[in-house]
Amino acid sequence: GAVVSQHPSWVICKSGTSVKIECRSLDFQATTMFWYRQFPKQSLMLMATSNEGSKATYEQGVEKDKFLINHASLTLSTLTVTSAHPEDSSFYICSAEVHTRQSHFGNGTRLTVT
Amino acid sequence: AQTVTQSQPEMSVQEAETVTLSCTYDTSESDYYLFWYKQPPSRQMILVIRQEAYKQQNATENRFSVNFQKAAKSFSLKISDSQLGDAAMYFCAYRSAVNSGYALNFGKGTSLLVTP
């Protein structure tokens, strides 16, 4: 149980376009979802915390207008990278939390902006 | 803010041997959770072991065990009988128990190489 599906697993887009990444909890309702970013050979850095029905809370230095997060239901959160640039190329990974405070990770999305 | 420090960027162990990965953290909270995650080349985050701070007994999961020293704020991971499949990045992580909305705070990771 407690499966988190993240889609797509990889995406290549052109500079200036927008990309949407979905994070779904398949068999449980997630009270909170988190979005992380990971550069090669580095650790996971928290970008934002997403609670269903409310605005996301962004970490310092993360542009909320560039990384749009929508958490419309207890099973779905989306991250949209708007007007993507090559420096946005990275590995993005979501996690969903249940009331037991256990984090369940998606498989991540590798974004390449050309 | 809590910080998690992994002082070993890389470690190497021979197959069947034992290796210990170190982790220290800084917090003013008394109740929290500590985790070790494994990230293989597929980049999937795999939970290895979890420790609740209020529990004095060290957590164990088959070949994986921790040495949790709360006063010293140390949380090391011991891998016994190392296998080739253990090769991966290992991240130590901290999570507050005060608020259910707190994210995981990760260390920089330790790359574990397992040699035949």
PDB file of C-alpha atoms in Angstrom:
ATOM      1  CA  GLY A   1       0.000   0.000   0.000  1.00  0.00           C
ATOM      2  CA  ALA A   2       0.850   3.705   0.138  1.00  0.00           C
ATOM      3  CA  VAL A   3       1.861   4.091  -3.484  1.00  0.00           C
ATOM      4  CA  VAL A   4       2.684   7.484  -4.945  1.00  0.00           C
ATOM      5  CA  SER A   5       2.622   7.826  -8.708  1.00  0.00           C
ATOM      6  CA  GLN A   6       4.561  10.659 -10.310  1.00  0.00           C
ATOM      7  CA  HIS A   7       4.180  11.460 -13.968  1.00  0.00           C
ATOM      8  CA  PRO A   8       5.952  11.929 -16.292  1.00  0.00           C
ATOM      9  CA  SER A   9       9.133  10.135 -15.298  1.00  0.00           C
ATOM     10  CA  TRP A  10      11.120  12.224 -17.726  1.00  0.00           C
ATOM     11  CA  VAL A  11      10.382  15.171 -19.994  1.00  0.00           C
ATOM     12  CA  ILE A  12      12.302  17.291 -22.453  1.00  0.00           C
ATOM     13  CA  CYS A  13      10.949  20.701 -23.297  1.00  0.00           C
ATOM     14  CA  LYS A  14      12.064  23.792 -25.120  1.00  0.00           C
ATOM     15  CA  SER A  15      13.094  26.932 -23.342  1.00  0.00           C
ATOM     16  CA  GLY A  16      10.133  29.213 -22.696  1.00  0.00           C
ATOM     17  CA  THR A  17       7.513  26.490 -22.527  1.00  0.00           C
ATOM     18  CA  SER A  18       5.711  25.203 -19.441  1.00  0.00           C
ATOM     19  CA  VAL A  19       5.761  21.695 -18.031  1.00  0.00           C
ATOM     20  CA  LYS A  20       3.315  20.097 -15.612  1.00  0.00           C
ATOM     21  CA  ILE A  21       4.313  17.285 -13.264  1.00  0.00           C
ATOM     22  CA  GLU A  22       1.658  15.250 -11.458  1.00  0.00           C
ATOM     23  CA  CYS A  23       1.917  13.529  -8.113  1.00  0.00           C
ATOM     24  CA  ARG A  24      -0.868  11.147  -7.146  1.00  0.00           C
ATOM     25  CA  SER A  25      -1.430   9.095  -4.037  1.00  0.00           C
ATOM     26  CA  LEU A  26      -3.044   5.957  -5.423  1.00  0.00           C
ATOM     27  CA  ASP A  27      -4.404   4.152  -2.407  1.00  0.00           C
ATOM     28  CA  PHE A  28      -4.519   6.728   0.346  1.00  0.00           C
ATOM     29  CA  GLN A  29      -5.457  10.317   0.961  1.00  0.00           C
ATOM     30  CA  ALA A  30      -2.492  12.568   1.519  1.00  0.00           C
ATOM     31  CA  THR A  31      -2.945  15.411   3.949  1.00  0.00           C
ATOM     32  CA  THR A  32       0.237  17.029   2.786  1.00  0.00           C
ATOM     33  CA  MET A  33       2.442  16.721  -0.252  1.00  0.00           C
ATOM     34  CA  PHE A  34       5.981  17.982  -0.616  1.00  0.00           C
ATOM     35  CA  TRP A  35       7.972  18.903  -3.700  1.00  0.00           C
ATOM     36  CA  TYR A  36      11.737  18.486  -3.742  1.00  0.00           C
ATOM     37  CA  ARG A  37      14.406  19.279  -6.279  1.00  0.00           C
ATOM     38  CA  GLN A  38      17.626  17.367  -6.661  1.00  0.00           C
ATOM     39  CA  PHE A  39      20.636  18.406  -8.709  1.00  0.00           C
ATOM     40  CA  PRO A  40      23.122  15.737  -9.837  1.00  0.00           C
ATOM     41  CA  LYS A  41      25.104  14.251  -6.952  1.00  0.00           C
ATOM     42  CA  GLN A  42      23.386  16.509  -4.474  1.00  0.00           C
ATOM     43  CA  SER A  43      20.763  16.107  -1.823  1.00  0.00           C
ATOM     44  CA  LEU A  44      17.029  16.709  -1.984  1.00  0.00           C
ATOM     45  CA  MET A  45      16.080  20.303  -1.373  1.00  0.00           C
ATOM     46  CA  LEU A  46      12.555  21.153  -0.311  1.00  0.00           C
ATOM     47  CA  MET A  47      10.820  23.514  -2.719  1.00  0.00           C
ATOM     48  CA  ALA A  48       7.336  23.752  -1.274  1.00  0.00           C
ATOM     49  CA  THR A  49       4.748  22.218   0.981  1.00  0.00           C
ATOM     50  CA  SER A  50       1.305  21.632  -0.442  1.00  0.00           C
ATOM     51  CA  ASN A  51      -1.887  21.158   1.536  1.00  0.00           C
ATOM     52  CA  GLU A  52      -5.167  20.272  -0.093  1.00  0.00           C
ATOM     53  CA  GLY A  53      -7.388  23.262  -0.694  1.00  0.00           C
ATOM     54  CA  SER A  54      -4.911  25.891   0.372  1.00  0.00           C
ATOM     55  CA  LYS A  55      -2.013  27.786  -1.130  1.00  0.00           C
ATOM     56  CA  ALA A  56       1.352  26.106  -1.136  1.00  0.00           C
ATOM     57  CA  THR A  57       4.076  27.259   1.198  1.00  0.00           C
ATOM     58  CA  TYR A  58       7.314  27.913  -0.664  1.00  0.00           C
ATOM     59  CA  GLU A  59      10.806  27.724   0.730  1.00  0.00           C
ATOM     60  CA  GLN A  60      12.992  30.768   0.690  1.00  0.00           C
ATOM     61  CA  GLY A  61      14.522  31.346  -2.715  1.00  0.00           C
ATOM     62  CA  VAL A  62      11.894  29.371  -4.634  1.00  0.00           C
ATOM     63  CA  GLU A  63       9.933  31.525  -7.072  1.00  0.00           C
ATOM     64  CA  LYS A  64       6.258  30.807  -6.539  1.00  0.00           C
ATOM     65  CA  ASP A  65       5.298  32.386  -9.861  1.00  0.00           C
ATOM     66  CA  LYS A  66       7.699  30.105 -11.678  1.00  0.00           C
ATOM     67  CA  PHE A  67       6.900  26.901  -9.834  1.00  0.00           C
ATOM     68  CA  LEU A  68       3.122  26.784  -9.608  1.00  0.00           C
ATOM     69  CA  ILE A  69       1.720  24.200  -7.243  1.00  0.00           C
ATOM     70  CA  ASN A  70      -1.898  23.121  -7.195  1.00  0.00           C
ATOM     71  CA  HIS A  71      -3.301  20.683  -4.672  1.00  0.00           C
ATOM     72  CA  ALA A  72      -6.892  20.334  -5.799  1.00  0.00           C
ATOM     73  CA  SER A  73      -7.699  17.088  -4.032  1.00  0.00           C
ATOM     74  CA  LEU A  74      -6.399  14.797  -1.313  1.00  0.00           C
ATOM     75  CA  THR A  75      -4.867  12.547  -3.940  1.00  0.00           C
ATOM     76  CA  LEU A  76      -3.374  14.927  -6.485  1.00  0.00           C
ATOM     77  CA  SER A  77      -0.814  17.697  -6.439  1.00  0.00           C
ATOM     78  CA  THR A  78       0.705  19.253  -9.545  1.00  0.00           C
ATOM     79  CA  LEU A  79       3.885  21.237 -10.077  1.00  0.00           C
ATOM     80  CA  THR A  80       4.018  23.434 -13.161  1.00  0.00           C
ATOM     81  CA  VAL A  81       7.344  24.849 -14.224  1.00  0.00           C
ATOM     82  CA  THR A  82       6.418  27.980 -16.160  1.00  0.00           C
ATOM     83  CA  SER A  83       8.579  29.525 -18.851  1.00  0.00           C
ATOM     84  CA  ALA A  84      11.215  26.885 -18.293  1.00  0.00           C
ATOM     85  CA  HIS A  85      14.888  27.681 -18.836  1.00  0.00           C
ATOM     86  CA  PRO A  86      17.923  25.396 -19.017  1.00  0.00           C
ATOM     87  CA  GLU A  87      18.797  26.186 -15.397  1.00  0.00           C
ATOM     88  CA  ASP A  88      15.475  24.597 -14.393  1.00  0.00           C
ATOM     89  CA  SER A  89      16.737  21.256 -15.650  1.00  0.00           C
ATOM     90  CA  SER A  90      16.791  18.996 -12.638  1.00  0.00           C
ATOM     91  CA  PHE A  91      15.233  15.993 -10.950  1.00  0.00           C
ATOM     92  CA  TYR A  92      11.936  16.804  -9.255  1.00  0.00           C
ATOM     93  CA  ILE A  93      10.449  14.420  -6.722  1.00  0.00           C
ATOM     94  CA  CYS A  94       7.274  14.554  -4.689  1.00  0.00           C
ATOM     95  CA  SER A  95       6.309  12.892  -1.462  1.00  0.00           C
ATOM     96  CA  ALA A  96       2.939  12.427   0.145  1.00  0.00           C
ATOM     97  CA  GLU A  97       2.312  12.195   3.828  1.00  0.00           C
ATOM     98  CA  VAL A  98      -0.365  10.317   5.686  1.00  0.00           C
ATOM     99  CA  HIS A  99      -1.550  10.906   9.217  1.00  0.00           C
ATOM    100  CA  THR A 100       1.038   8.450  10.457  1.00  0.00           C
ATOM    101  CA  ARG A 101       3.675  10.974   9.413  1.00  0.00           C
ATOM    102  CA  GLN A 102       5.206   8.509   7.037  1.00  0.00           C
ATOM    103  CA  SER A 103       6.517   9.957   3.797  1.00  0.00           C
ATOM    104  CA  HIS A 104       5.933   8.105   0.547  1.00  0.00           C
ATOM    105  CA  PHE A 105       7.930   9.176  -2.461  1.00  0.00           C
ATOM    106  CA  GLY A 106       7.098   9.239  -6.125  1.00  0.00           C
ATOM    107  CA  ASN A 107       9.684   7.931  -8.585  1.00  0.00           C
ATOM    108  CA  GLY A 108      10.671  11.436  -9.629  1.00  0.00           C
ATOM    109  CA  THR A 109      10.686  13.398 -12.873  1.00  0.00           C
ATOM    110  CA  ARG A 110      13.824  14.213 -14.802  1.00  0.00           C
ATOM    111  CA  LEU A 111      13.303  17.554 -16.542  1.00  0.00           C
ATOM    112  CA  THR A 112      15.596  18.663 -19.334  1.00  0.00           C
ATOM    113  CA  VAL A 113      15.096  22.113 -20.823  1.00  0.00           C
ATOM    114  CA  THR A 114      16.795  22.682 -24.168  1.00  0.00           C
TER     115      THR A 114
ATOM    116  CA  ALA B   1      16.299  25.301  11.828  1.00  0.00           C
ATOM    117  CA  GLN B   2      17.417  21.719  12.004  1.00  0.00           C
ATOM    118  CA  THR B   3      20.566  20.708  10.179  1.00  0.00           C
ATOM    119  CA  VAL B   4      21.661  17.226   9.220  1.00  0.00           C
ATOM    120  CA  THR B   5      25.330  16.513   8.595  1.00  0.00           C
ATOM    121  CA  GLN B   6      26.788  13.538   6.812  1.00  0.00           C
ATOM    122  CA  SER B   7      30.548  13.913   6.966  1.00  0.00           C
ATOM    123  CA  GLN B   8      31.411  11.035   4.629  1.00  0.00           C
ATOM    124  CA  PRO B   9      30.795  11.919   0.958  1.00  0.00           C
ATOM    125  CA  GLU B  10      31.935   8.447  -0.100  1.00  0.00           C
ATOM    126  CA  MET B  11      32.441   5.119   1.588  1.00  0.00           C
ATOM    127  CA  SER B  12      33.606   1.769   0.303  1.00  0.00           C
ATOM    128  CA  VAL B  13      33.030  -1.714   1.685  1.00  0.00           C
ATOM    129  CA  GLN B  14      33.814  -5.202   0.537  1.00  0.00           C
ATOM    130  CA  GLU B  15      31.032  -7.628  -0.057  1.00  0.00           C
ATOM    131  CA  ALA B  16      30.019  -9.485   3.142  1.00  0.00           C
ATOM    132  CA  GLU B  17      31.766  -6.927   5.331  1.00  0.00           C
ATOM    133  CA  THR B  18      30.224  -4.351   7.655  1.00  0.00           C
ATOM    134  CA  VAL B  19      30.160  -0.611   7.106  1.00  0.00           C
ATOM    135  CA  THR B  20      28.933   2.279   9.236  1.00  0.00           C
ATOM    136  CA  LEU B  21      27.640   5.541   7.800  1.00  0.00           C
ATOM    137  CA  SER B  22      27.653   8.512  10.115  1.00  0.00           C
ATOM    138  CA  CYS B  23      25.060  11.222  10.630  1.00  0.00           C
ATOM    139  CA  THR B  24      24.770  14.022  13.134  1.00  0.00           C
ATOM    140  CA  TYR B  25      21.987  16.535  13.486  1.00  0.00           C
ATOM    141  CA  ASP B  26      21.225  19.710  15.306  1.00  0.00           C
ATOM    142  CA  THR B  27      17.853  20.435  16.873  1.00  0.00           C
ATOM    143  CA  SER B  28      16.287  22.055  19.897  1.00  0.00           C
ATOM    144  CA  GLU B  29      13.255  19.790  19.743  1.00  0.00           C
ATOM    145  CA  SER B  30      12.805  16.827  22.034  1.00  0.00           C
ATOM    146  CA  ASP B  31      10.458  14.817  19.847  1.00  0.00           C
ATOM    147  CA  TYR B  32      11.347  13.999  16.265  1.00  0.00           C
ATOM    148  CA  TYR B  33      11.944  11.232  13.767  1.00  0.00           C
ATOM    149  CA  LEU B  34      15.144  10.177  12.072  1.00  0.00           C
ATOM    150  CA  PHE B  35      15.421   8.210   8.869  1.00  0.00           C
ATOM    151  CA  TRP B  36      17.909   6.610   6.551  1.00  0.00           C
ATOM    152  CA  TYR B  37      16.939   6.542   2.886  1.00  0.00           C
ATOM    153  CA  LYS B  38      18.644   4.676   0.086  1.00  0.00           C
ATOM    154  CA  GLN B  39      18.709   6.160  -3.413  1.00  0.00           C
ATOM    155  CA  PRO B  40      19.994   3.763  -6.086  1.00  0.00           C
ATOM    156  CA  PRO B  41      20.830   4.926  -9.639  1.00  0.00           C
ATOM    157  CA  SER B  42      17.113   4.724 -10.470  1.00  0.00           C
ATOM    158  CA  ARG B  43      16.762   7.647  -8.030  1.00  0.00           C
ATOM    159  CA  GLN B  44      13.808   6.052  -6.264  1.00  0.00           C
ATOM    160  CA  MET B  45      13.841   6.995  -2.568  1.00  0.00           C
ATOM    161  CA  ILE B  46      13.713   3.821  -0.490  1.00  0.00           C
ATOM    162  CA  LEU B  47      13.175   3.952   3.251  1.00  0.00           C
ATOM    163  CA  VAL B  48      15.819   1.852   4.971  1.00  0.00           C
ATOM    164  CA  ILE B  49      15.087   2.484   8.616  1.00  0.00           C
ATOM    165  CA  ARG B  50      13.204   4.843  10.897  1.00  0.00           C
ATOM    166  CA  GLN B  51      13.801   5.860  14.498  1.00  0.00           C
ATOM    167  CA  GLU B  52      11.485   7.730  16.850  1.00  0.00           C
ATOM    168  CA  ALA B  53      13.447   9.975  19.193  1.00  0.00           C
ATOM    169  CA  TYR B  54      11.417   8.980  22.235  1.00  0.00           C
ATOM    170  CA  LYS B  55      12.419   5.348  21.803  1.00  0.00           C
ATOM    171  CA  GLN B  56      15.695   4.444  23.437  1.00  0.00           C
ATOM    172  CA  GLN B  57      15.962   1.133  21.645  1.00  0.00           C
ATOM    173  CA  ASN B  58      17.877   1.278  18.397  1.00  0.00           C
ATOM    174  CA  ALA B  59      15.862   0.371  15.320  1.00  0.00           C
ATOM    175  CA  THR B  60      16.861  -2.642  13.243  1.00  0.00           C
ATOM    176  CA  GLU B  61      15.707  -3.944   9.874  1.00  0.00           C
ATOM    177  CA  ASN B  62      17.358  -7.200   8.894  1.00  0.00           C
ATOM    178  CA  ARG B  63      20.976  -6.303   7.986  1.00  0.00           C
ATOM    179  CA  PHE B  64      20.467  -2.629   8.769  1.00  0.00           C
ATOM    180  CA  SER B  65      20.688  -1.190  12.247  1.00  0.00           C
ATOM    181  CA  VAL B  66      21.229   2.207  13.761  1.00  0.00           C
ATOM    182  CA  ASN B  67      23.172   3.561  16.689  1.00  0.00           C
ATOM    183  CA  PHE B  68      21.001   6.378  18.003  1.00  0.00           C
ATOM    184  CA  GLN B  69      22.712   8.594  20.570  1.00  0.00           C
ATOM    185  CA  LYS B  70      20.173  11.262  21.454  1.00  0.00           C
ATOM    186  CA  ALA B  71      22.374  13.270  23.782  1.00  0.00           C
ATOM    187  CA  ALA B  72      25.156  13.349  21.229  1.00  0.00           C
ATOM    188  CA  LYS B  73      22.649  13.945  18.402  1.00  0.00           C
ATOM    189  CA  SER B  74      24.166  11.128  16.426  1.00  0.00           C
ATOM    190  CA  PHE B  75      22.384   8.614  14.221  1.00  0.00           C
ATOM    191  CA  SER B  76      24.693   6.202  12.413  1.00  0.00           C
ATOM    192  CA  LEU B  77      23.659   3.388  10.095  1.00  0.00           C
ATOM    193  CA  LYS B  78      25.363   0.008  10.191  1.00  0.00           C
ATOM    194  CA  ILE B  79      25.053  -2.304   7.223  1.00  0.00           C
ATOM    195  CA  SER B  80      26.078  -5.869   7.978  1.00  0.00           C
ATOM    196  CA  ASP B  81      26.966  -8.538   5.448  1.00  0.00           C
ATOM    197  CA  SER B  82      27.100  -5.941   2.688  1.00  0.00           C
ATOM    198  CA  GLN B  83      25.725  -6.945  -0.689  1.00  0.00           C
ATOM    199  CA  LEU B  84      26.370  -5.568  -4.157  1.00  0.00           C
ATOM    200  CA  GLY B  85      22.784  -4.320  -4.202  1.00  0.00           C
ATOM    201  CA  ASP B  86      23.508  -2.075  -1.238  1.00  0.00           C
ATOM    202  CA  ALA B  87      25.550   0.232  -3.468  1.00  0.00           C
ATOM    203  CA  ALA B  88      23.686   3.549  -3.587  1.00  0.00           C
ATOM    204  CA  MET B  89      23.475   7.024  -2.147  1.00  0.00           C
ATOM    205  CA  TYR B  90      22.359   7.009   1.460  1.00  0.00           C
ATOM    206  CA  PHE B  91      20.638  10.014   2.962  1.00  0.00           C
ATOM    207  CA  CYS B  92      20.074  10.690   6.622  1.00  0.00           C
ATOM    208  CA  ALA B  93      16.934  12.716   7.282  1.00  0.00           C
ATOM    209  CA  TYR B  94      15.266  14.518  10.163  1.00  0.00           C
ATOM    210  CA  ARG B  95      11.605  15.227  10.641  1.00  0.00           C
ATOM    211  CA  SER B  96       9.900  17.152  13.403  1.00  0.00           C
ATOM    212  CA  ALA B  97       7.212  15.348  15.368  1.00  0.00           C
ATOM    213  CA  VAL B  98       5.679  18.601  16.538  1.00  0.00           C
ATOM    214  CA  ASN B  99       3.820  19.374  13.351  1.00  0.00           C
ATOM    215  CA  SER B 100       2.446  16.885  10.838  1.00  0.00           C
ATOM    216  CA  GLY B 101       3.179  19.233   7.977  1.00  0.00           C
ATOM    217  CA  TYR B 102       6.930  19.319   8.382  1.00  0.00           C
ATOM    218  CA  ALA B 103       9.015  18.008   5.520  1.00  0.00           C
ATOM    219  CA  LEU B 104      12.084  15.841   5.708  1.00  0.00           C
ATOM    220  CA  ASN B 105      15.377  17.643   6.157  1.00  0.00           C
ATOM    221  CA  PHE B 106      18.099  15.699   4.366  1.00  0.00           C
ATOM    222  CA  GLY B 107      21.827  15.484   4.808  1.00  0.00           C
ATOM    223  CA  LYS B 108      24.093  15.768   1.779  1.00  0.00           C
ATOM    224  CA  GLY B 109      24.342  12.031   1.402  1.00  0.00           C
ATOM    225  CA  THR B 110      26.988   9.339   1.411  1.00  0.00           C
ATOM    226  CA  SER B 111      27.793   7.388  -1.722  1.00  0.00           C
ATOM    227  CA  LEU B 112      28.381   3.741  -0.811  1.00  0.00           C
ATOM    228  CA  LEU B 113      30.459   1.575  -3.095  1.00  0.00           C
ATOM    229  CA  VAL B 114      30.398  -2.184  -2.584  1.00  0.00           C
ATOM    230  CA  THR B 115      33.296  -4.119  -4.049  1.00  0.00           C
ATOM    231  CA  PRO B 116      33.264  -7.851  -4.810  1.00  0.00           C
TER     232      PRO B 116
END
